[in-house]
XYZ file of C-alpha atoms in Angstrom:
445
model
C -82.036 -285.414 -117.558
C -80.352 -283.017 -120.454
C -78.013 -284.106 -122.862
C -76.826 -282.399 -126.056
C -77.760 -285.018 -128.731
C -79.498 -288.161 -128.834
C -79.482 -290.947 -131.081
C -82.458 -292.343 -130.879
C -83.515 -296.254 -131.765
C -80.720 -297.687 -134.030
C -78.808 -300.695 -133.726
C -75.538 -300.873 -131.786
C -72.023 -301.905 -132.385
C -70.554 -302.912 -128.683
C -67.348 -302.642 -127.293
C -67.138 -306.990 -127.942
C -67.632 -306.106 -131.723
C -71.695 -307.796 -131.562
C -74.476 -305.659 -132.444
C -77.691 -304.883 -130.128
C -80.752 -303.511 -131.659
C -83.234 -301.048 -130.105
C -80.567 -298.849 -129.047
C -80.075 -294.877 -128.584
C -77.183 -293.159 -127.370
C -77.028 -289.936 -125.242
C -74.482 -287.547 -125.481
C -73.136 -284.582 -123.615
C -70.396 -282.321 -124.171
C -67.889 -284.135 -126.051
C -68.596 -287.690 -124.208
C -70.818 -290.557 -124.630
C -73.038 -290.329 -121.695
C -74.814 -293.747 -121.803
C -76.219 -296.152 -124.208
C -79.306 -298.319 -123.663
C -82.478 -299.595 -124.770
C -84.898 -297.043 -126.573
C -87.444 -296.826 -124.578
C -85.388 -296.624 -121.256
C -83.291 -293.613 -122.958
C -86.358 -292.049 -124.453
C -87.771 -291.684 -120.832
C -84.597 -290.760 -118.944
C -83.308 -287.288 -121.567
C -84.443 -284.217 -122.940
C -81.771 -283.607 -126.212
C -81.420 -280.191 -127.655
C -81.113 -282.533 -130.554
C -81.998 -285.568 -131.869
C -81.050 -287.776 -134.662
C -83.218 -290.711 -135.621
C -81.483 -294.206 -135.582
C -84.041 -295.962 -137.323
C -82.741 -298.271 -139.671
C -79.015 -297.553 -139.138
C -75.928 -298.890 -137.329
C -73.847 -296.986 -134.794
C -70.357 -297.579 -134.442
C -67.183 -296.334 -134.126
C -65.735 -294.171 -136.926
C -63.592 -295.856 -138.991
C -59.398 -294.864 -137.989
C -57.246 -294.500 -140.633
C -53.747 -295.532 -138.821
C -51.796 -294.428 -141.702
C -52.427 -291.450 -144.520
C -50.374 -288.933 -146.742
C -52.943 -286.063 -146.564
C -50.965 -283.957 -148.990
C -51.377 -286.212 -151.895
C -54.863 -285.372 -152.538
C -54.105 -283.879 -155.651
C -51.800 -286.931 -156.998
C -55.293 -288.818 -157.532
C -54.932 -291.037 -160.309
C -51.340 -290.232 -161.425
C -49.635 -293.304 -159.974
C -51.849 -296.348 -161.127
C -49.985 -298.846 -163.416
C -46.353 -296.960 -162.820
C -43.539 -299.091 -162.362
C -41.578 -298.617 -159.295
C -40.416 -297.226 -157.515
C -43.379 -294.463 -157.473
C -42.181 -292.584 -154.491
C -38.956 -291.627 -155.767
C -40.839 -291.106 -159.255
C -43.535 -289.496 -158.366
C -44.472 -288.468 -154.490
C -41.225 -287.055 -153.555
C -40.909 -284.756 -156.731
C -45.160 -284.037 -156.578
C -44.475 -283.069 -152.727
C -41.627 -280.972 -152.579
C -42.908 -278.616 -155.160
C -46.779 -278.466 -152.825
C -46.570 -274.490 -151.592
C -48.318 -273.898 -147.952
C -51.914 -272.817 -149.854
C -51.562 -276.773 -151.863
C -50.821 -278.231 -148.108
C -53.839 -276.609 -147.154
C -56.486 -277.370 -149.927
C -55.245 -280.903 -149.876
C -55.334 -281.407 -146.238
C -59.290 -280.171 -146.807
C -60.258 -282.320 -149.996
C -58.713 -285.553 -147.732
C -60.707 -284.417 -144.366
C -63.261 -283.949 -146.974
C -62.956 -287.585 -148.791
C -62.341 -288.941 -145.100
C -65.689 -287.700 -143.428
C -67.985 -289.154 -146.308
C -65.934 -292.252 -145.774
C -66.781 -292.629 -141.934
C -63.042 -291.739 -141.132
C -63.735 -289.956 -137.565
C -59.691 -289.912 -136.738
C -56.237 -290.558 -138.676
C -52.672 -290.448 -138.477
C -50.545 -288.750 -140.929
C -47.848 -289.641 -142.368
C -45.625 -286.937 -142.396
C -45.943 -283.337 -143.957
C -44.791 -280.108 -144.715
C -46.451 -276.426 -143.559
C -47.393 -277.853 -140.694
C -49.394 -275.050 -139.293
C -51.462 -274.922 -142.772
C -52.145 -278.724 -142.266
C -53.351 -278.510 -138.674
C -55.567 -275.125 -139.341
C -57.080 -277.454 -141.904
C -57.613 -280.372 -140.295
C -58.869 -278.248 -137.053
C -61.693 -276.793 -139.322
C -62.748 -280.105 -140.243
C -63.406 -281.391 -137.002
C -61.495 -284.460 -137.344
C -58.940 -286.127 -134.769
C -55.296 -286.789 -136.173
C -51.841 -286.975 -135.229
C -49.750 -284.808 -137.286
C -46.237 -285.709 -137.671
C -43.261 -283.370 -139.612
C -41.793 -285.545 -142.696
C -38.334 -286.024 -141.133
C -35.287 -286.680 -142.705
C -31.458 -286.061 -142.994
C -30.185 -288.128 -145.183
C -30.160 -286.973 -148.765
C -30.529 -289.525 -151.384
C -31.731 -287.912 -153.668
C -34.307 -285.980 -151.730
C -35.352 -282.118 -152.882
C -33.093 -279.831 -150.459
C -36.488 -278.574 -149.191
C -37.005 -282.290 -147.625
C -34.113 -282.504 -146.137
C -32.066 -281.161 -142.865
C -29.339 -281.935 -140.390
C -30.377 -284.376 -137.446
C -30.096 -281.548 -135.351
C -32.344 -279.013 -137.382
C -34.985 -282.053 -137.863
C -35.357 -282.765 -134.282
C -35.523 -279.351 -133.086
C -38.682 -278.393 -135.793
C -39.951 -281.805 -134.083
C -39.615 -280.883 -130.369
C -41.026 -277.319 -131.506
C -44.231 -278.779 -133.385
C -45.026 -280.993 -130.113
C -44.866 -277.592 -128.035
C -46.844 -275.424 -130.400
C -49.482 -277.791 -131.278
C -49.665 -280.823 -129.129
C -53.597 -281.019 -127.864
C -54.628 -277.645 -129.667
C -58.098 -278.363 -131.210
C -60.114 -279.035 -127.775
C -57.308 -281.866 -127.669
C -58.333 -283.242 -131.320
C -54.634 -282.693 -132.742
C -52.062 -285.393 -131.149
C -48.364 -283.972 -132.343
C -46.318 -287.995 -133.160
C -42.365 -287.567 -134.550
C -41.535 -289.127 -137.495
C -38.802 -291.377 -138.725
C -39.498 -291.387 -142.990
C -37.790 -294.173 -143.715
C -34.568 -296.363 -142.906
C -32.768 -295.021 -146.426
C -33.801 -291.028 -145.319
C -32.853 -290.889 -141.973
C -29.071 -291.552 -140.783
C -28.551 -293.586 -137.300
C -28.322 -290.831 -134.977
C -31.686 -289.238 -135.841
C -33.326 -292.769 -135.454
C -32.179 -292.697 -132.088
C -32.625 -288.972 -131.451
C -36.571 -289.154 -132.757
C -37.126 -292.556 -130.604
C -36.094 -290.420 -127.602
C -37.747 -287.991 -127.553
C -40.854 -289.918 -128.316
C -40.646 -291.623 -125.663
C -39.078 -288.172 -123.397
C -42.775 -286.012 -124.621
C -44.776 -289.396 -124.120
C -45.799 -289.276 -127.699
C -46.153 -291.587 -130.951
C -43.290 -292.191 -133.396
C -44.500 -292.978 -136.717
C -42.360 -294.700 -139.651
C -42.595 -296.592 -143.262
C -41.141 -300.046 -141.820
C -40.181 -302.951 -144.067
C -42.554 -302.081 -146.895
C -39.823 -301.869 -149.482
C -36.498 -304.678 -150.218
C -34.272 -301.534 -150.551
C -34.306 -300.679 -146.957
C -33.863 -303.919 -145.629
C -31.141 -304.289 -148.032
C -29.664 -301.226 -146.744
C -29.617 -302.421 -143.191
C -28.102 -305.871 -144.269
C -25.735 -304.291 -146.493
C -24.542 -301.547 -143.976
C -25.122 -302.850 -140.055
C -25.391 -306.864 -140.793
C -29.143 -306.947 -139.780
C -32.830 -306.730 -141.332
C -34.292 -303.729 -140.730
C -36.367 -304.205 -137.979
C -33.440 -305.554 -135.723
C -31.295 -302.574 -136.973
C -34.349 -300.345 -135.730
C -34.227 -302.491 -131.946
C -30.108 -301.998 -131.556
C -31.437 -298.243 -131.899
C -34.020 -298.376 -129.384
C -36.929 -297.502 -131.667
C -38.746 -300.395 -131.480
C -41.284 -299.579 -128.789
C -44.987 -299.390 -127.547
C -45.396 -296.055 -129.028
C -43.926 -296.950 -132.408
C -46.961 -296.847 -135.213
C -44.977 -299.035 -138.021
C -46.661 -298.315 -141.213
C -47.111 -301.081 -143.648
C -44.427 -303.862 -142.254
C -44.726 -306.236 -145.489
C -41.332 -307.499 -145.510
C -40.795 -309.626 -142.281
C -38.910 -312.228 -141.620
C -40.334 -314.815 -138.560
C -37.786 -313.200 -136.005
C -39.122 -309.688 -137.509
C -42.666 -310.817 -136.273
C -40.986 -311.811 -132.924
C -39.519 -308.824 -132.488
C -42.258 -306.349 -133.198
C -44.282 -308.432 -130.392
C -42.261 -308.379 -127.991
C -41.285 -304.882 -128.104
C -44.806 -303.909 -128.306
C -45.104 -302.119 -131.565
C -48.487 -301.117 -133.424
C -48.448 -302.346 -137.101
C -50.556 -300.048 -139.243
C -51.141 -302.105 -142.630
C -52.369 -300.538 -146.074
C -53.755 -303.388 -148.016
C -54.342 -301.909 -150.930
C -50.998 -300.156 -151.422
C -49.624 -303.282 -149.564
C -50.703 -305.648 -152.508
C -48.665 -304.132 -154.688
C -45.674 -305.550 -152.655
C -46.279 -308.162 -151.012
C -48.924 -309.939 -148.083
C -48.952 -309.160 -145.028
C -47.843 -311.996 -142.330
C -51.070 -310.384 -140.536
C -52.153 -314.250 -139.198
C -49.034 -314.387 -137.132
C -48.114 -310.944 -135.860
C -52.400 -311.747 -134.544
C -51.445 -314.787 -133.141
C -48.391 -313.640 -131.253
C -50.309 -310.309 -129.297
C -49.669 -307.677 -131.912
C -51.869 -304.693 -131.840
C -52.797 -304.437 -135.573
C -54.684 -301.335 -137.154
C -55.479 -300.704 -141.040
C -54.641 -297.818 -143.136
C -55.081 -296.315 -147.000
C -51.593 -295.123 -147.542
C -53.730 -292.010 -148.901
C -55.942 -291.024 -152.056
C -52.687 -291.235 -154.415
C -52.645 -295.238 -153.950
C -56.321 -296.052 -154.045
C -58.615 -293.503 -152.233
C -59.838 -293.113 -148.647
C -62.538 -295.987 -148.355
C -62.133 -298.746 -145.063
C -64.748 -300.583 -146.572
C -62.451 -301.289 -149.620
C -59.296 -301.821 -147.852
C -61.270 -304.600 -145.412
C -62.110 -306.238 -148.715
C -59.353 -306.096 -150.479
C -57.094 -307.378 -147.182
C -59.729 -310.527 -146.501
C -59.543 -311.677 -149.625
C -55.474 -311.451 -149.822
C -54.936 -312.502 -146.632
C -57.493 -315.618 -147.297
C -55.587 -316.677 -150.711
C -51.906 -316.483 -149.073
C -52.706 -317.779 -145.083
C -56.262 -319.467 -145.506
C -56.870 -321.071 -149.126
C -53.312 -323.091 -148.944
C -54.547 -324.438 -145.446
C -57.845 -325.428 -145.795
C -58.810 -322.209 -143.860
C -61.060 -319.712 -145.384
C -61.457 -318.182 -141.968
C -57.906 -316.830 -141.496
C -59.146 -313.082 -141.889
C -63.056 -313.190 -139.673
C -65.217 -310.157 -140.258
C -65.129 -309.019 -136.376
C -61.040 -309.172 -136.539
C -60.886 -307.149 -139.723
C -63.390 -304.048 -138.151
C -61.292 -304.318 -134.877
C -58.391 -303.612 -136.531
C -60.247 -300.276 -138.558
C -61.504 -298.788 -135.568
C -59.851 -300.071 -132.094
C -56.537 -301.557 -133.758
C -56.211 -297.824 -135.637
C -57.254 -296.167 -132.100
C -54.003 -298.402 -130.540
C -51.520 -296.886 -132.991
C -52.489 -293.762 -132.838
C -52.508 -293.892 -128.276
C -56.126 -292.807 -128.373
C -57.953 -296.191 -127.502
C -58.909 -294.906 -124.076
C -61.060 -292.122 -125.435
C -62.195 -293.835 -129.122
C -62.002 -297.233 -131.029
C -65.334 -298.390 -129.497
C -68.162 -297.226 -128.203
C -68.347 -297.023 -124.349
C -69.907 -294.606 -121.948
C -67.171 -292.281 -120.971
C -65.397 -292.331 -124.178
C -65.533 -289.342 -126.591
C -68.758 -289.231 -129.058
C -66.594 -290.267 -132.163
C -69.084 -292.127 -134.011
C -70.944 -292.775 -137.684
C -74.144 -293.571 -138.692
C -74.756 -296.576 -141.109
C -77.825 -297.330 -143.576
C -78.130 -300.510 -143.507
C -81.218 -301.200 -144.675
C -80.026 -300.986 -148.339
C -80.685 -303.585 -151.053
C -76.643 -304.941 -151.105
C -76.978 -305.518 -147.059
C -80.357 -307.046 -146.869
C -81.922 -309.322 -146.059
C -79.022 -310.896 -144.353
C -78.244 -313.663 -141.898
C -75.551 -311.889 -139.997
C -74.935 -308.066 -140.399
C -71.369 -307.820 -139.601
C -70.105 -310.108 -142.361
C -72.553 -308.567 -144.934
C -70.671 -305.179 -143.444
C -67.255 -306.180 -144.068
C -68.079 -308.051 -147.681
C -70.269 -305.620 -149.219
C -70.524 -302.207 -147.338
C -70.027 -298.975 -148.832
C -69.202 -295.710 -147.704
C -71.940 -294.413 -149.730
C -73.812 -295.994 -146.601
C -72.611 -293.673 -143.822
C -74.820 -290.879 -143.216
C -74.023 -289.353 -140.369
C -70.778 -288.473 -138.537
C -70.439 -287.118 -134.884
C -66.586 -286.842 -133.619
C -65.861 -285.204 -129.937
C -69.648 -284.387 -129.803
C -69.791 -282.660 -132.629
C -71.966 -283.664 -135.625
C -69.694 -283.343 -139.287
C -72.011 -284.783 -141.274
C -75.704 -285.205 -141.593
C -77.961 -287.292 -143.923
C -74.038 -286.896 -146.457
C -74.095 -283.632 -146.334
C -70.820 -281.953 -144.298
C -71.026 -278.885 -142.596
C -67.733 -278.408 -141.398
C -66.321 -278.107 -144.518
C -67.836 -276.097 -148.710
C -68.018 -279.431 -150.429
C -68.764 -277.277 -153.770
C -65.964 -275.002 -153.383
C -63.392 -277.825 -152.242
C -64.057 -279.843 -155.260
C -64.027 -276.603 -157.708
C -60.612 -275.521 -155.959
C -59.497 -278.298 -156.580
C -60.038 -279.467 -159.807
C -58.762 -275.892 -160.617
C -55.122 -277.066 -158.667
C -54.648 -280.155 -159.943
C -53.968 -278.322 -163.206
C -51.275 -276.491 -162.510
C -49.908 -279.378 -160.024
C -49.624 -281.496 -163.680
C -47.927 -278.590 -165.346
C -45.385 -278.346 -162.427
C -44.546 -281.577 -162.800
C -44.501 -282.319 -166.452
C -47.374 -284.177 -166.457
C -49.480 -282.001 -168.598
C-alpha cells in the first residue's frame, strides 16, 4: 500500500495522553492514515518519503489558543513597564503597524511558532487582514484569524475604531472572503476586544452572528479589574454575567485569559460551555488562574502565549511557568503538589487549544482520520534522560530546541530545524532592519 510519508519507528503520544514505543505513522494526503507497530507498518507501505523516528516522540503540535501575531516586533519593549502596557504600549505600537509591518510580523511569529512545535493558533485580533492571512497561508500553519473589533473609543487611535455597524459588516465580510481558504487551514472567528472597547450592542451583534456563520467568537475576558469594574459600575454585574444577559457566553466563545473570576464566574463559564484560553506567563503578571476549579467543574481549558511582546512563543515555558503557579496558589497551601499533573497540562496545549479554536475533530491528538498536524521530539537529549517517566520529564524540562520536525495537514514545515516554508535568514534580517524604525515611530529610539 502507498502513502505519502512515513514516520518510521519513534515513540507515540496516544489519543489517552500515554506514550507507545516502536511506532510509525503513515500518512496520505493531508490525513493520518494509520499508526502501528514498526514492523507491521514497515511491511504494509511504500512512502514517497520517509522520516526516521528513531529516538524521537510524535505528538500533536503544540496549539497556541491565544496570540497577537502583530507584535512580533514589540519583543522586549514591555518587560518591567508598569501598567497598564496595553494602553501604553500595544495600542499606540499597533495602530501605527502599515499592511507590509502586518505582514513581516505575521511571518517572524509563524516563523518563532514552527521552531516552537506550534502546528495551529488563534489570533487575537488584527489589522490588514488579507496581509495577515497571505502570510500565515505561506507558512503552512492552521489559525483562526479574527478582525480587532471595536466601537467604543476610549482612547483608541481613530484607525482602531468604528461604528457597531461598520465593525460587524468588515466581520461578516472577512468570514465570506476568507473562511476555509488555505486547503481549509484559515478558520475566520469574530472578535469582541474587550468589555471597555466594545459598547453593548456590538457584544450582542458579534455573539450573533457567531453563532448565525457557526463560527468562534474570541475575547480578552476578566484579565484586567478595569473591565469588571466597568460592568459593576455601569450594568450592576461582574463581567462575565454582564457578557451572559448579552448572550455571549456560549460553546463557541474562546475567552482569553479569564484571571479575574469570582466562584459564580466559574459557574457560569461551565455551564454555558465556554473555552478558557489561559496565558500563564502574561497571566502571572495579574493574577492565578482558578484553573483547579473551572477543571473540576467540565471546563474545556486550552493554553496560550499572549504573543512574543509578553514572553515569546515557547509551550514548553508557559507549561512550566503555569505548574509551578498553579502548584504554589491551589496545591502547596493544601498539601497537594499534584494540583497541576503533567498529562492535564499537555492536554490543555494541544487538545484543550484544539477545543477553543472548534478544530478538535480534525487535530489535538493523534488519531487515524485526523489531519497529519504533528511534531517530532528529540528526546534522547542529556536534560530528558535517563528518565523514569517521559511525560513529566517533558513538561518539567523540555525545550523547543527539541522539536525537529513539523508536519501540519500533510505537509512537512520543518525538517531536522530547518523551515522550508518560510527564508529564516531574510525574516530575521527584515526584521531586525523594522524594528528600527518601529522604535523611532514610537519614541522609543
Amino acid at each position: 500500500m502507498h502513502c505519502d510519508i512515513l514516520i518510521h519507528d519513534s515513540a507515540v503520544l496516544t489519543k489517552e495522553f500515554s506514550i507507545v514505543q516502536g511506532q510509525s505513522i503513515a500518512i496520505a494526503g493531508e490525513n493520518i492514515l494509520k499508526i502501528g507497530p514498526a514492523q507491521e507498518m514497515e511491511t504494509l507501505f511504500t512512502p514517497k518519503e520517509r522520516i526516521s523516528g528513531k529516538g524521537k516522540l510524535a505528538m500533536p503540535g503544540f496549539i497556541d489558543g491565544h496570540t497577537h501575531t502583530s507584535q512580533q516586533l514589540l519583543r522586549g519593549m514591555i518587560s518591567d513597564e508598569y501598567p497598564v502596557i496595553y494602553l501604553r504600549f500595544n495600542i499606540p505600537y499597533e495602530s501605527r503597524l502599515n499592511e507590509d509591518d502586518v505582514r513581516l510580523c505575521t511571518q517572524l511569529s509563524c516563523l518563532e511558532m514552527i521552531k516552537s512545535g506550534i502546528t495551529a493558533f488563534a489570533d487575537a485580533g488584527g489589522t490588514y487582514l488579507p496581509a495577515m492571512i497571505e502570510a500565515v497561508s505561506g507558512s503552512g500553519l492552521r489559525a483562526s484569524i479574527t478582525r480587532a473589533t471595536s466601537d467604543i473609543g476610549n482612547g483608541l487611535p481613530a484607525n482602531m475604531s468604528c461604528g457597531s455597524r461598520e465593525a460587524l459588516r468588515l466581520g461578516e465580510q472577512l468570514y465570506r472572503e476568507f473562511d476555509g481558504t488555505a486547503d481549509g487551514r484559515i478558520r475566520i472567528f469574530f472578535q469582541i476586544r474587550s468589555m471597555t472597547s466594545c459598547s453593548s450592542e456590538l457584544i450582542r451583534e458579534l455573539a450573533q452572528a457567531a453563532r448565525e456563520y457557526d463560527t468562534g467568537l474570541h475575547m480578552h475576558v476578566s484579565e484586567y479589574p478595569e473591565s469588571i469594574l466597568k460592568s459593576l459600575n455601569e450594568h450592576g454585574m461582574r463581567e462575565v454575567e454582564y457578557l451572559d444577559s448579552l448572550g455571549a457566553l456560549c460553546p463557541n466563545l474562546l475567552a482569553a485569559h479569564c484571571i479575574l473570576l469570582s466562584d459564580n464566574d466559574v459557574h457560569l463559564l461551565a455551564a454555558r460551555g465556554v473555552k478558557v484560553v489561559h496565558c500563564p506567563r502574561s497571566n502571572l503578571g495579574k493574577g492565578i488562574t482558578k484553573t483547579p476549579q473551572l477543571l473540576g467543574l467540565g471546563v474545556s481549558v486550552g493554553l496560550g502565549s499572549d504573543g512574543t511582546a509578553h514572553s515569546g512563543l515557547s509551550m514548553f515555558k508557559e507549561i512550566t511557568a503555569f505548574k509551578h503557579a498553579q502548584i504554589a496558589a491551589w496545591g502547596i497551601p493544601y498539601a497537594d503538589n499534584a494540583a497541576m499533573p503533567a498529562r492535564t497540562l499537555l492536554e490543555m496545549a494541544t487538545l484543550g487549544s484544539a477545543k477553543a479554536l472548534r478544530i478538535d475533530a480534525i487535530a489535538g491528538t493523534l488519531e487515524e482520520g485526523k489531519k497529519a498536524d504533528l511534531i517530532l521530539l528529540d528526546v534522547g537529549r542529556p536534560h530528558l534522560q535517563p528518565t523514569h517517566n517521559l511525560l513529566n520529564s517533558l513538561m518539567e524540562a523540555g525545550e523547543s530546541a527539541d522539536i525537529m520536525d513539523m508536519i501540519v495537514n500533510g505537509r512537512v514545515l520543518m525538517r531536522d530545524r530547518r523551515v522550508l516554508t518560510l527564508d529564516e535568514e531574510r525574516l530575521m534580517q527584515e526584521g531586525m532592519g523594522r524594528i528600527r524604525r518601529i522604535a523611532a515611530d514610537n519614541g522609543w529610539a
